[in-house]
Structure formats: structure tokens, C-alpha cells
Tab-separated table of C-alpha atoms in Angstrom:
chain	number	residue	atom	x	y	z
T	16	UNK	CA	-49.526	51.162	-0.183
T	17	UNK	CA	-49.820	47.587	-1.814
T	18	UNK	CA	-45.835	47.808	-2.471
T	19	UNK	CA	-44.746	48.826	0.909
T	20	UNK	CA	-47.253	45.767	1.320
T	21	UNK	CA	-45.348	43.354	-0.906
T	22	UNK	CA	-42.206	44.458	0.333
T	23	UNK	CA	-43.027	43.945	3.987
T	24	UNK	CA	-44.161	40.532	2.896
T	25	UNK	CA	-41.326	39.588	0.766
T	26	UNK	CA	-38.613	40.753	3.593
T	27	UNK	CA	-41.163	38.289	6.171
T	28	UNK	CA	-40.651	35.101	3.593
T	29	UNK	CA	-37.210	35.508	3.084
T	30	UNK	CA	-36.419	35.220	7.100
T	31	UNK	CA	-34.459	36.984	9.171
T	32	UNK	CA	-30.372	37.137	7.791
T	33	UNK	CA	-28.131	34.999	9.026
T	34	UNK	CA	-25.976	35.729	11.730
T	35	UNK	CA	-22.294	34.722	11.876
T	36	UNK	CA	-21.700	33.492	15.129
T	37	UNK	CA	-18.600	32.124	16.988
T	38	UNK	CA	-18.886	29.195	15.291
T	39	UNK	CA	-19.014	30.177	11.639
T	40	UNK	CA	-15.281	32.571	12.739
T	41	UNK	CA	-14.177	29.527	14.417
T	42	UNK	CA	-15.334	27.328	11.088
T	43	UNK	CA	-13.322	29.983	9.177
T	44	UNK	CA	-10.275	30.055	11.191
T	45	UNK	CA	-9.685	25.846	11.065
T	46	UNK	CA	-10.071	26.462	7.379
T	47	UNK	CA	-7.486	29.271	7.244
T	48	UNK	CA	-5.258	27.236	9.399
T	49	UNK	CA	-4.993	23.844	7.636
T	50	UNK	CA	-4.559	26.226	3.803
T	51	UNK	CA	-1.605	27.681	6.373
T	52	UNK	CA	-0.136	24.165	6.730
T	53	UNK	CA	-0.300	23.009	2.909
T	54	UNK	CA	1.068	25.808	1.947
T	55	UNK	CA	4.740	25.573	2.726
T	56	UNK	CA	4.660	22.448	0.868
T	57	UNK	CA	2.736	24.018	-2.046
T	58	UNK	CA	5.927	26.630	-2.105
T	59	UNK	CA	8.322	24.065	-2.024
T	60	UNK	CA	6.633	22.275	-5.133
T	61	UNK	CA	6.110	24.822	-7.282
T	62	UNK	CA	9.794	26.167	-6.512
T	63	UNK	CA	11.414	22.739	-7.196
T	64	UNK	CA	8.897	21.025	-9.787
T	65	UNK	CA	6.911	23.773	-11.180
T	66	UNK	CA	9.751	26.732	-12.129
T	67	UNK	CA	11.839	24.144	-13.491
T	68	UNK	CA	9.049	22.874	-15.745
T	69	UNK	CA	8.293	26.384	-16.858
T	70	UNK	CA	11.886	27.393	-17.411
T	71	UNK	CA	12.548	24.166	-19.306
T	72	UNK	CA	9.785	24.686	-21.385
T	73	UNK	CA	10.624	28.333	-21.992
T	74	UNK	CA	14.217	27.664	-22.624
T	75	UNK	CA	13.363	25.264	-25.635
T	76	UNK	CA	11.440	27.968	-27.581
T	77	UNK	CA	14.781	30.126	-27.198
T	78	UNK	CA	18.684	30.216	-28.579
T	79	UNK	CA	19.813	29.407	-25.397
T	80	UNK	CA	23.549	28.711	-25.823
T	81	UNK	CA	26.558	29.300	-23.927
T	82	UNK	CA	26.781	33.311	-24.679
T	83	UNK	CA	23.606	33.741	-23.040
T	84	UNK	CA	25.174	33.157	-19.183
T	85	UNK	CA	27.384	36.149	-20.322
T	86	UNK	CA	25.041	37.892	-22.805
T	87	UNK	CA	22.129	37.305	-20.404
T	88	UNK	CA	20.322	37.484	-24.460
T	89	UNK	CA	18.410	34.551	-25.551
T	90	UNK	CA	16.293	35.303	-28.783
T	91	UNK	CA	13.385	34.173	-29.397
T	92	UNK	CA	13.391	31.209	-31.636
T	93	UNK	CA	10.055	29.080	-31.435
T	94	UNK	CA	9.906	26.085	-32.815
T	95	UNK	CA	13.114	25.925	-34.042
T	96	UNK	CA	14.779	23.803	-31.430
T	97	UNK	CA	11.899	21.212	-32.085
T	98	UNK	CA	12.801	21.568	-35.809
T	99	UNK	CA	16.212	21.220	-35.263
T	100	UNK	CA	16.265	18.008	-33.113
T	101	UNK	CA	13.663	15.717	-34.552
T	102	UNK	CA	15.347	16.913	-38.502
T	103	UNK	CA	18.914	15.435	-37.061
T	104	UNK	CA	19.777	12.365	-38.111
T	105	UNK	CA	20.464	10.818	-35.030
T	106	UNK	CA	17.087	11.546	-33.567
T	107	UNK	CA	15.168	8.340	-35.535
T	108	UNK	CA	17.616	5.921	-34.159
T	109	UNK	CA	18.048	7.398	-30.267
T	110	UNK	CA	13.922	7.060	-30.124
T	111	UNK	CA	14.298	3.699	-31.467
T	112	UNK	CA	16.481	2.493	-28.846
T	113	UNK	CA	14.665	4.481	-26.592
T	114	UNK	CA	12.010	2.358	-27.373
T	115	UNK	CA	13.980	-0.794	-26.791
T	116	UNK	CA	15.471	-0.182	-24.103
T	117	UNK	CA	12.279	0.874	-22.319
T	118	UNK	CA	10.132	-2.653	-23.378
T	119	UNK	CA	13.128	-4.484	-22.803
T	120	UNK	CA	13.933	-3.471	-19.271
T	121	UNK	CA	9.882	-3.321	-18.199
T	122	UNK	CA	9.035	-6.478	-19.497
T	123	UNK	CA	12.163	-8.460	-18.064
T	124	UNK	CA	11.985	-6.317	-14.527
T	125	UNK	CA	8.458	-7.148	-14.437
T	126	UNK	CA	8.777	-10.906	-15.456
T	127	UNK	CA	11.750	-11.508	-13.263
T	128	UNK	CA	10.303	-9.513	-10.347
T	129	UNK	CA	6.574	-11.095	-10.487
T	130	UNK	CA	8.635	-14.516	-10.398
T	131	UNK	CA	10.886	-13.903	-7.181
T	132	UNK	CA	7.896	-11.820	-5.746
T	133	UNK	CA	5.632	-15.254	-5.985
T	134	UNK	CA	9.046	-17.500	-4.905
T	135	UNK	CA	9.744	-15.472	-1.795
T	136	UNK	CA	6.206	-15.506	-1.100
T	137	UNK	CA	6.453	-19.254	0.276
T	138	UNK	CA	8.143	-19.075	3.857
T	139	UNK	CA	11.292	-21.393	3.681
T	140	UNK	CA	14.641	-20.535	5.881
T	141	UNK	CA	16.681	-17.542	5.234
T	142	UNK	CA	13.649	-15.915	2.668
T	143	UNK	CA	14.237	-12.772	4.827
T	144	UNK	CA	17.836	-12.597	4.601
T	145	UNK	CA	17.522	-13.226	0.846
T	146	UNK	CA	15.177	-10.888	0.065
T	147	UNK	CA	17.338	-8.060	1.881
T	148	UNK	CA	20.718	-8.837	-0.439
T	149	UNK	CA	17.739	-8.656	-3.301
T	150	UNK	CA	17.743	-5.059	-2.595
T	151	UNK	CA	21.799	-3.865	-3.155
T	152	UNK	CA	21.561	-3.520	-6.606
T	153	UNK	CA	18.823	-0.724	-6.135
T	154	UNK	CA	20.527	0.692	-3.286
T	155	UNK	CA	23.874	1.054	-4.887
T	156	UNK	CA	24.362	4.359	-6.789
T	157	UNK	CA	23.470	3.926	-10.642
T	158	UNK	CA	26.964	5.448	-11.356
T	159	UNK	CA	28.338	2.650	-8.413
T	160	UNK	CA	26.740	0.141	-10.325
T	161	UNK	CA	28.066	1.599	-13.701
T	162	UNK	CA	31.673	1.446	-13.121
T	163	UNK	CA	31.074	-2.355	-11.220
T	164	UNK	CA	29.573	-3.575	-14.142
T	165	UNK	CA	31.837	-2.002	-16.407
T	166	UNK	CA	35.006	-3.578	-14.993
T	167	UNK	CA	33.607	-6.733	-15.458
T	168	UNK	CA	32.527	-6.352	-19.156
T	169	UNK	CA	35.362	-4.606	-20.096
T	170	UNK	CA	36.361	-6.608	-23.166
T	171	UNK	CA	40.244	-7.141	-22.604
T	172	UNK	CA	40.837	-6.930	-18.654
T	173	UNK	CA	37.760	-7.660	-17.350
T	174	UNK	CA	36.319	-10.364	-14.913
T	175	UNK	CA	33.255	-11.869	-17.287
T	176	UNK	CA	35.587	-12.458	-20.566
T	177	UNK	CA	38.844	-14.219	-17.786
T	178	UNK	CA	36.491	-16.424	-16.593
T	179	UNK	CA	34.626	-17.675	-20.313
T	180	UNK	CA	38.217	-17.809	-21.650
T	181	UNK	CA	39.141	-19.789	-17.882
T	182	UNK	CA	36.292	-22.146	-18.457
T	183	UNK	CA	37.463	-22.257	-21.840
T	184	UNK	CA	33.648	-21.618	-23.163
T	185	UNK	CA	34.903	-18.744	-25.757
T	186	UNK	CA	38.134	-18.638	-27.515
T	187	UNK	CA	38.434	-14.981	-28.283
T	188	UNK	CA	37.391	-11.957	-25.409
T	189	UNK	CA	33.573	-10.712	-26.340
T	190	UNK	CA	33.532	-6.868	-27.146
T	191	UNK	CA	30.563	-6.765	-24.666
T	192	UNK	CA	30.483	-2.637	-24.688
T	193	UNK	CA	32.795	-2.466	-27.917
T	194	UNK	CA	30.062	-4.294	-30.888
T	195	UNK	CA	26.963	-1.806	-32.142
T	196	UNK	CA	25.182	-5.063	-32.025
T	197	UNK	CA	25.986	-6.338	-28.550
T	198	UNK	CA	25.833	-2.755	-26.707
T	199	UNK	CA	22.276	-1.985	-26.301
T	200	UNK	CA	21.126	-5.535	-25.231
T	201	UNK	CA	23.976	-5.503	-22.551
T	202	UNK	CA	22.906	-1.959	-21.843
T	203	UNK	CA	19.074	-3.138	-20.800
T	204	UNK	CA	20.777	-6.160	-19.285
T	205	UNK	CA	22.372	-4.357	-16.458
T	206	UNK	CA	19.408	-2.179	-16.008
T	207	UNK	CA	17.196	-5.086	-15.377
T	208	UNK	CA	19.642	-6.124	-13.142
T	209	UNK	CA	19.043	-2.472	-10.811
T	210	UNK	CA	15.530	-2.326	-11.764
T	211	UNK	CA	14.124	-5.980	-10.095
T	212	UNK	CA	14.447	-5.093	-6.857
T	213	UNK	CA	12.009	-2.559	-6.821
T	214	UNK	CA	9.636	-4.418	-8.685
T	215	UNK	CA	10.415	-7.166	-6.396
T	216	UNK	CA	9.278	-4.859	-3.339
T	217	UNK	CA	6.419	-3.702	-4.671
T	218	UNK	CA	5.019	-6.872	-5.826
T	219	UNK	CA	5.446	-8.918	-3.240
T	220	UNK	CA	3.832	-6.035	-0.899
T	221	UNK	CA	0.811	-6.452	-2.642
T	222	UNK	CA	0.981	-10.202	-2.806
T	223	UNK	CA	0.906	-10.171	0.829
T	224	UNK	CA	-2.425	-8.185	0.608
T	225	UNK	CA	-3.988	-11.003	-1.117
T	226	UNK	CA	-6.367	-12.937	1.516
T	227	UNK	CA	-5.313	-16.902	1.889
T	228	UNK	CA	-9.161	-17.664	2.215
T	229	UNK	CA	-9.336	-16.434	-1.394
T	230	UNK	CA	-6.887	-19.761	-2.119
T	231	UNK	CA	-7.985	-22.186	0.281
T	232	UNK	CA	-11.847	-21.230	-1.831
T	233	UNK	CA	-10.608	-21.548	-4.872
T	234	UNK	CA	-8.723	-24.584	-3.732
T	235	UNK	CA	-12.384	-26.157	-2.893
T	236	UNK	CA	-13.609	-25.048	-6.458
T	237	UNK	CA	-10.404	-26.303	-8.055
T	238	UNK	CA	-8.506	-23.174	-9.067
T	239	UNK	CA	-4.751	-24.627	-8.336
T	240	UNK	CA	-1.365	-23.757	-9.727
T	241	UNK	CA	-1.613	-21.045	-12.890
T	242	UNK	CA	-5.608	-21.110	-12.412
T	243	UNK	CA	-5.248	-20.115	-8.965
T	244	UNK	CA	-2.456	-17.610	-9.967
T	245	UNK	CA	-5.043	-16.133	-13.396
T	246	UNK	CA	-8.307	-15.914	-11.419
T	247	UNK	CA	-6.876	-15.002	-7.691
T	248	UNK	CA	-3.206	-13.890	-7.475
T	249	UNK	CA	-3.755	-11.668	-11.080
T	250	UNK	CA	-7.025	-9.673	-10.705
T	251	UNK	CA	-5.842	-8.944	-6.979
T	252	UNK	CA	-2.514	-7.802	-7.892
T	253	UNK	CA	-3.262	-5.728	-10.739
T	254	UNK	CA	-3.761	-2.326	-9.132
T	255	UNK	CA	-0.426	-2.757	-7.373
T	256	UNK	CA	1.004	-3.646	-11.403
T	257	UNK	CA	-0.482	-0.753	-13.104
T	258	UNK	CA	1.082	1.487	-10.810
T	259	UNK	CA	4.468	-0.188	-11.241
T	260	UNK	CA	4.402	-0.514	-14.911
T	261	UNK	CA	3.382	3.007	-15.218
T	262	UNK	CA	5.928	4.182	-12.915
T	263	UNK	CA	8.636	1.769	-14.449
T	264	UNK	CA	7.900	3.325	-17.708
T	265	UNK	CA	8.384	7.038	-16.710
T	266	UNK	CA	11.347	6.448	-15.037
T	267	UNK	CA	12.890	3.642	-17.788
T	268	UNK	CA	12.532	6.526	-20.168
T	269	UNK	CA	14.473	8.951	-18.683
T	270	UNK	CA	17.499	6.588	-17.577
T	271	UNK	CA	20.926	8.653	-18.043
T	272	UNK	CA	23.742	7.831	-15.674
T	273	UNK	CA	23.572	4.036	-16.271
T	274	UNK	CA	24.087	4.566	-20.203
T	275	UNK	CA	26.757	7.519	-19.794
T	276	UNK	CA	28.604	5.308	-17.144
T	277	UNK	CA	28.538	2.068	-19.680
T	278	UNK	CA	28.867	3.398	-22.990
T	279	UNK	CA	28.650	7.060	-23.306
T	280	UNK	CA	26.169	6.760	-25.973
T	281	UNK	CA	28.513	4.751	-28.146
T	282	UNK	CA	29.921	2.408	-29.576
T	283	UNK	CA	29.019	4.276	-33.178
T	284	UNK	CA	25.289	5.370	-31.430
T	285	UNK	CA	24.447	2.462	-30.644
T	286	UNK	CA	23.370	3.223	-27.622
T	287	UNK	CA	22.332	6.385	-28.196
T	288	UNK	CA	18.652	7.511	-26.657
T	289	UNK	CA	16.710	10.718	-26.374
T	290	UNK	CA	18.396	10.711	-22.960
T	291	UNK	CA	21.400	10.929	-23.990
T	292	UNK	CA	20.988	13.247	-26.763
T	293	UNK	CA	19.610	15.953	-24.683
T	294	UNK	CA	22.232	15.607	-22.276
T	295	UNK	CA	25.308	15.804	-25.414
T	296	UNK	CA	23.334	18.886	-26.812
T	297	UNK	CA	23.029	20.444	-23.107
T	298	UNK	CA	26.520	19.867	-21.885
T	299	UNK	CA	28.805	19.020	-24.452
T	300	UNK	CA	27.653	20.618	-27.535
T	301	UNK	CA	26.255	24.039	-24.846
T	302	UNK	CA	22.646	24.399	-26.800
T	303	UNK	CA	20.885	24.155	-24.013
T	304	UNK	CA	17.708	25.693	-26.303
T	305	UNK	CA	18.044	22.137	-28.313
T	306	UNK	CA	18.521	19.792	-24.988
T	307	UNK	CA	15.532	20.963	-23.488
T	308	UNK	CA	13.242	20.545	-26.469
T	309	UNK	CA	14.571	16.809	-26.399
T	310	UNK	CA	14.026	16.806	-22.464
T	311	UNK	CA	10.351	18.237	-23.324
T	312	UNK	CA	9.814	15.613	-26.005
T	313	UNK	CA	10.476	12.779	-23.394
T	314	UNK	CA	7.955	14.585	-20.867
T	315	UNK	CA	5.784	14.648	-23.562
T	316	UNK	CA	5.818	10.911	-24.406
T	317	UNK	CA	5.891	9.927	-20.215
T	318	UNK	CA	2.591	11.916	-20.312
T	319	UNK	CA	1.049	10.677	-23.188
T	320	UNK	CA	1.881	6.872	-22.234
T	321	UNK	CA	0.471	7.682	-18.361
T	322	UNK	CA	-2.753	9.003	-19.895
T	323	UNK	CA	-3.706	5.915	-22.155
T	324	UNK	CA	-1.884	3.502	-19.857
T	325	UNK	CA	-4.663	4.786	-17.134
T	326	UNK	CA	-7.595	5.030	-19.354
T	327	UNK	CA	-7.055	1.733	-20.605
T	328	UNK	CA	-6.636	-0.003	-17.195
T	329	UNK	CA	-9.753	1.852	-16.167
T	330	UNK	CA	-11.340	0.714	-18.995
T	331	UNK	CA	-10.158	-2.968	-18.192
T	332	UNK	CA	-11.498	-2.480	-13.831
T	333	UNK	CA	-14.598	-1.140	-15.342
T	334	UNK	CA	-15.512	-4.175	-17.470
């Protein structure tokens, strides 16, 4: 008797059970309908990003060569790809011009833009017209923009070395693509030269963001010139400049088409980067098993720099 009591009592305190009504079906149904929407789009990544990713990534841990398309066989190697690449001689100085080439184009693109972002920012006649020819370079095709800037280094027929030896300011044509030494820094040159416009863009978007009562206060307090630019222009703009640096970085890395159309990778490896070298193992030399363990080093690196690059700028908005 004193359970069926406790029982009776515990069913009383709990309360009656819910009851799904219209609403809660309807509250369902919204739900259902907007995971209906998102996921077309969720297809459509993980066909185009995410299998490729995975394939890539499986592909590197196998001989993957040419028999395979008519073998359909590709054994099961492990690390050996990884072995293979980072043992090769080559591999030491492609990540070292890797390297330069990178900090080279992202500090000049950044410099350069930040500069022309901050000019065009004062209104004088024809800034509009000038800032739209500032965007050709990046609209051109990279491989457009290869072969233009090729005919005019070209050492013996082209337009730069006519008009030095016009001027008479050199005696001799400059082997602008043709010296190991001159190569790489001509290389980064010309991809400055694509990569300021967006950097431009970008910057001087978010310098348009920027208040002008911030600068007519700091005017009052005295913050002119670069201490208007260090305590105002900087600490507002430097959301819009991680992005871009981070973005610049992961996209520098991975430049192909400009180097192939310029130098192939030459003159003696010069200009030779991890790029490159998966692309020659992938397509010319047919181990595909080796050009994707390059390809996943570079995703590797892109990752690792995004990771630190945000912690530390969260580190720096935190303090």
C-alpha cells in the first residue's frame, strides 16, 4: 500500500507529460527545412573540396604511377613517398625558395598595397579611374600575365633590355630569366606586381571603415601624420590585415602557373619550389604517389602557419 502510495505521488510531482502540439511539428518541420537548404551546398563541398582532400591524401601513401590508370593497382606504400621527396636533393633548396618567394611577395604586396591603399584614400581627380586600371594586373590570367612579362624580359629580343641598351644605361642585354642569381628575385618581382591589387582592394575597403571623428579627435589630442596612422589608422585596420596576410600566405605558397610560365623551374633550379616539384613529379616524371605527398606537405605548412598566425593575432586583440 505505501508503494502504490509513493508511486501515485511520484507520477503527481513529476506533472503531467508533455504534449507535442502543432507547434512543436511545425518547430520541427522549419528545422528540417532550412538542414534541406544547406544541404545541397554541403554535397557540393564535400564532392569538390572534401573527396579531393581524401583522395590526395590517400594517393600519397600509395605507388601511384602511370600503370595504375591501366593496372587500376596501386600498392600500398606508406610513408615512402614522404621518404622519398624530402631525401631528394632538390627538396632543401625548392622549400628554401619557397620560403623566399613567399616573404618576398607578402611583405612587398603588403607594403606597396598599404601605401596606394592610404594614397588613394585622399579624394583628388581621376582617384576612381586610377584605382580601376590598379586592378588589370589581377584580372589578367596568371598565364596572360606570364607570357606579357616574359616577352619583355626575354634577355635577347625583349622590350626591358632594347630600351636599357636605347637609353644606353647597360652595355650588354641582362639575362633577367637566364642567371640562377637574378631568376628568383625577378620571379617574386612580377608576382608582386599581380598580387597588389588585391591587397590594394582589401585595404583600402577597410580604410574606408575607419570613422573620420576618430582623426579629427586625435587631431585635437595631437596624433598627426605616422602617430595618427600607429594609434588610429593601424589598430583599426588590423583585422582587415590579418585576414589578408593570412590569406596572402596560403595562396603565395601554392603559386604555380606564374613560375611554370616564367621559368619552368629553371634556370639550373633556381627557381625551383615545392610547387613546382609536385607538379614535375605529377606530370612529367607520372608519380603521382610522390606529387601528392609534396602537395600534402604544402597543405600541411598553409595549416600550420594559419593556426599560429591566428593564435598569435588573438593573442595580440586580447592584450
Amino acid at each position: 500500500m505505501a508503494n502504490a502510495t509513493l508511486t501515485r505521488n511520484d507520477a503527481a510531482a513529476s506533472g503531467p507529460e508533455p504534449v507535442r502540439g502543432p507547434r512543436g511539428r511545425r518547430h520541427r518541420g522549419e528545422e528540417l527545412t532550412k538542414l534541406l537548404f544547406v544541404l545541397p551546398a554541403v554535397l557540393a563541398m564535400a564532392a569538390l573540396f572534401g573527396y579531393p582532400v581524401v583522395k590526395n591524401l590517400l594517393m600519397s601513401l600509395q605507388d601511384y604511377g602511370l600503370r595504375t590508370f591501366f593496372t587500376g593497382q596501386a600498392p600500398w606504400v606508406g610513408l615512402k613517398n614522404y621518404t622519398a621527396v624530402v631525401t631528394d636533393q632538390l627538396f632543401s633548396q625548392a622549400m628554401l625558395n619557397t620560403v623566399l618567394f613567399t616573404l618576398g611577395s607578402i611583405v612587398f604586396q603588403f607594403g606597396i598595397g598599404l601605401a596606394l591603399a592610404l594614397f588613394f584614400r585622399r579624394r583628388f581627380p581621376l582617384s576612381g579611374v586610377l584605382r580601376s586600371l590598379l586592378l588589370l594586373p589581377w584580372l589578367l590570367p596568371l598565364i596572360v600575365s606570364s607570357a606579357t612579362w616574359r616577352a619583355i624580359l626575354e634577355q635577347d629580343s625583349g622590350i626591358l633590355n632594347r630600351t636599357l641598351i636605347g637609353l644606353r644605361l647597360i652595355n650588354d642585354p641582362v639575362p633577367w630569366l637566364n642567371s640562377p642569381s637574378v631568376a628568383l628575385i625577378v620571379v617574386i618581382g612580377v608576382n608582386i606586381w599581380i598580387g597588389i591589387p588585391f591587397n590594394v582592394t582589401l585595404l583600402y575597403s577597410g580604410l574606408t571603415e575607419i570613422p573620420n571623428e576618430l582623426y579629427e579627435a586625435g587631431h585635437l589630442d595631437g596624433a598627426t601624420g605616422w602617430r595618427a596612422f600607429w594609434y588610429i589608422t593601424w589598430p583599426n585596420l588590423r583585422a582587415v590585415a590579418s585576414v589578408l596576410l593570412m590569406l596572402g600566405v596560403v595562396y603565395t605558397i601554392k603559386v604555380l602557373d606564374i613560375i611554370l610560365g616564367l621559368t619552368g623551374g629553371g634556370p639550373a633550379n633556381a627557381t625551383q619550389t615545392i610547387a613546382t616539384q609536385s607538379y614535375e613529379r605529377s606530370f612529367i616524371d607520372f608519380k603521382f604517389g610522390e606529387g601528392a605527398a609534396l602537395s600534402n606537405i604544402l597543405i600541411a605548412i598553409s595549416l600550420l602557419f594559419a593556426v599560429l598566425y591566428l593564435r598569435a593575432t588573438r593573442r595580440a586583440v586580447d592584450e
